[in-house]
Amino acid sequence: NGKQGCGDSFVGEGFTNRKNQASLLEKHNKSTAHQQASRKCIDLMNQNQHIEKTINKQTDQARIEYRIRLGASIDCSWFHLRQGLPFLGHDESKKSSNNGNFLKLFTLVMWS
């Protein structure tokens, strides 16, 4: 609504008295509504905060993390194949203390 800050002068009615125009403009520029709108405008124009760029950044980060996990999986598989080790244990659940060579090695590789 036009009643924020300095009233309706900037939105609906316009100025009726030119003498008060400068003081109203100064008052408006200092108002909370104007300050918030200015910050939102700057944020909108800032390419680093642009939604598409933010989504692409998240997508790039997810892609990097996926490649790290994929690389670790391939390395662990390659190690097991070269050593002739079994991949599975008797109990593959997360609660198990011995849930298989592959999962133990994978955890070790991912945390290092």
Tab-separated table of C-alpha atoms in Angstrom:
chain	number	residue	atom	x	y	z
A	1	ASN	CA	0.000	0.000	0.000
A	2	GLY	CA	1.116	3.608	-0.519
A	3	LYS	CA	0.776	4.491	3.163
A	4	GLN	CA	4.199	3.111	4.140
A	5	GLY	CA	6.917	5.599	4.995
A	6	CYS	CA	5.713	9.003	3.799
A	7	GLY	CA	2.154	8.268	2.866
A	8	ASP	CA	0.605	8.288	-0.575
A	9	SER	CA	2.797	10.996	-2.142
A	10	PHE	CA	4.954	8.604	-4.162
A	11	VAL	CA	2.271	6.125	-5.175
A	12	GLY	CA	-1.174	7.636	-5.486
A	13	GLU	CA	-1.736	11.320	-4.870
A	14	GLY	CA	1.524	12.878	-5.953
A	15	PHE	CA	2.831	16.128	-4.482
A	16	THR	CA	0.402	18.948	-3.773
A	17	ASN	CA	2.983	21.318	-2.329
A	18	ARG	CA	6.385	21.677	-4.022
A	19	LYS	CA	7.895	23.230	-0.882
A	20	ASN	CA	7.527	19.959	1.036
A	21	GLN	CA	8.757	17.804	-1.850
A	22	ALA	CA	12.450	17.816	-0.839
A	23	SER	CA	11.764	17.070	2.828
A	24	LEU	CA	9.285	14.321	1.945
A	25	LEU	CA	11.780	12.786	-0.484
A	26	GLU	CA	14.507	12.864	2.172
A	27	LYS	CA	12.123	11.358	4.728
A	28	HIS	CA	11.100	8.676	2.238
A	29	ASN	CA	14.716	7.759	1.421
A	30	LYS	CA	15.383	7.198	5.127
A	31	SER	CA	12.218	5.168	5.688
A	32	THR	CA	12.376	1.473	6.532
A	33	ALA	CA	10.160	0.596	3.567
A	34	HIS	CA	12.511	2.364	1.148
A	35	GLN	CA	15.600	0.771	2.712
A	36	GLN	CA	14.072	-2.710	2.467
A	37	ALA	CA	13.007	-2.141	-1.136
A	38	SER	CA	16.488	-0.867	-2.023
A	39	ARG	CA	18.153	-3.943	-0.490
A	40	LYS	CA	15.739	-6.266	-2.303
A	41	CYS	CA	16.449	-4.483	-5.591
A	42	ILE	CA	20.214	-4.778	-5.101
A	43	ASP	CA	19.860	-8.477	-4.216
A	44	LEU	CA	17.710	-9.042	-7.289
A	45	MET	CA	20.245	-7.357	-9.554
A	46	ASN	CA	23.184	-9.185	-7.932
A	47	GLN	CA	24.102	-12.053	-10.265
A	48	ASN	CA	25.628	-14.036	-7.392
A	49	GLN	CA	22.188	-14.234	-5.777
A	50	HIS	CA	20.296	-14.924	-8.991
A	51	ILE	CA	18.127	-18.033	-8.510
A	52	GLU	CA	19.344	-19.737	-11.690
A	53	LYS	CA	22.970	-19.267	-10.667
A	54	THR	CA	22.204	-20.549	-7.170
A	55	ILE	CA	20.497	-23.651	-8.570
A	56	ASN	CA	23.386	-24.250	-10.976
A	57	LYS	CA	25.835	-23.931	-8.067
A	58	GLN	CA	23.856	-26.515	-6.111
A	59	THR	CA	23.689	-28.736	-9.186
A	60	ASP	CA	27.447	-28.385	-9.717
A	61	GLN	CA	28.079	-29.245	-6.065
A	62	ALA	CA	25.803	-32.304	-6.274
A	63	ARG	CA	27.590	-33.387	-9.467
A	64	ILE	CA	30.990	-33.057	-7.770
A	65	GLU	CA	29.819	-35.039	-4.733
A	66	TYR	CA	28.328	-37.738	-6.980
A	67	ARG	CA	31.596	-38.073	-8.908
A	68	ILE	CA	33.527	-38.387	-5.645
A	69	ARG	CA	31.208	-41.198	-4.484
A	70	LEU	CA	31.361	-42.864	-7.901
A	71	GLY	CA	35.157	-42.686	-7.938
A	72	ALA	CA	35.319	-44.178	-4.438
A	73	SER	CA	32.957	-47.003	-5.471
A	74	ILE	CA	35.056	-47.795	-8.537
A	75	ASP	CA	38.291	-47.706	-6.520
A	76	CYS	CA	36.843	-50.020	-3.863
A	77	SER	CA	35.487	-52.423	-6.489
A	78	TRP	CA	38.808	-52.456	-8.313
A	79	PHE	CA	40.674	-53.171	-5.050
A	80	HIS	CA	38.354	-56.078	-4.161
A	81	LEU	CA	38.596	-57.580	-7.641
A	82	ARG	CA	42.403	-57.353	-7.714
A	83	GLN	CA	42.696	-58.899	-4.229
A	84	GLY	CA	40.040	-61.565	-4.825
A	85	LEU	CA	38.060	-60.382	-1.799
A	86	PRO	CA	34.338	-60.979	-1.333
A	87	PHE	CA	32.170	-57.874	-1.484
A	88	LEU	CA	29.452	-58.909	0.957
A	89	GLY	CA	29.409	-59.874	4.607
A	90	HIS	CA	26.875	-61.974	6.446
A	91	ASP	CA	24.914	-58.945	7.647
A	92	GLU	CA	24.819	-55.856	5.408
A	93	SER	CA	22.756	-53.713	7.799
A	94	LYS	CA	24.174	-50.442	9.144
A	95	LYS	CA	23.946	-51.808	12.699
A	96	SER	CA	26.231	-54.732	11.906
A	97	SER	CA	29.826	-54.579	13.137
A	98	ASN	CA	30.884	-56.737	10.165
A	99	ASN	CA	28.818	-55.644	7.194
A	100	GLY	CA	31.231	-56.638	4.476
A	101	ASN	CA	34.595	-55.730	3.031
A	102	PHE	CA	33.227	-53.419	0.365
A	103	LEU	CA	31.178	-51.248	2.731
A	104	LYS	CA	34.027	-51.020	5.259
A	105	LEU	CA	36.546	-50.044	2.580
A	106	PHE	CA	34.076	-47.634	0.970
A	107	THR	CA	33.529	-45.914	4.340
A	108	LEU	CA	37.278	-45.696	4.872
A	109	VAL	CA	37.861	-44.200	1.416
A	110	MET	CA	35.020	-41.683	1.758
A	111	TRP	CA	36.257	-40.444	5.151
A	112	SER	CA	39.870	-40.029	4.079
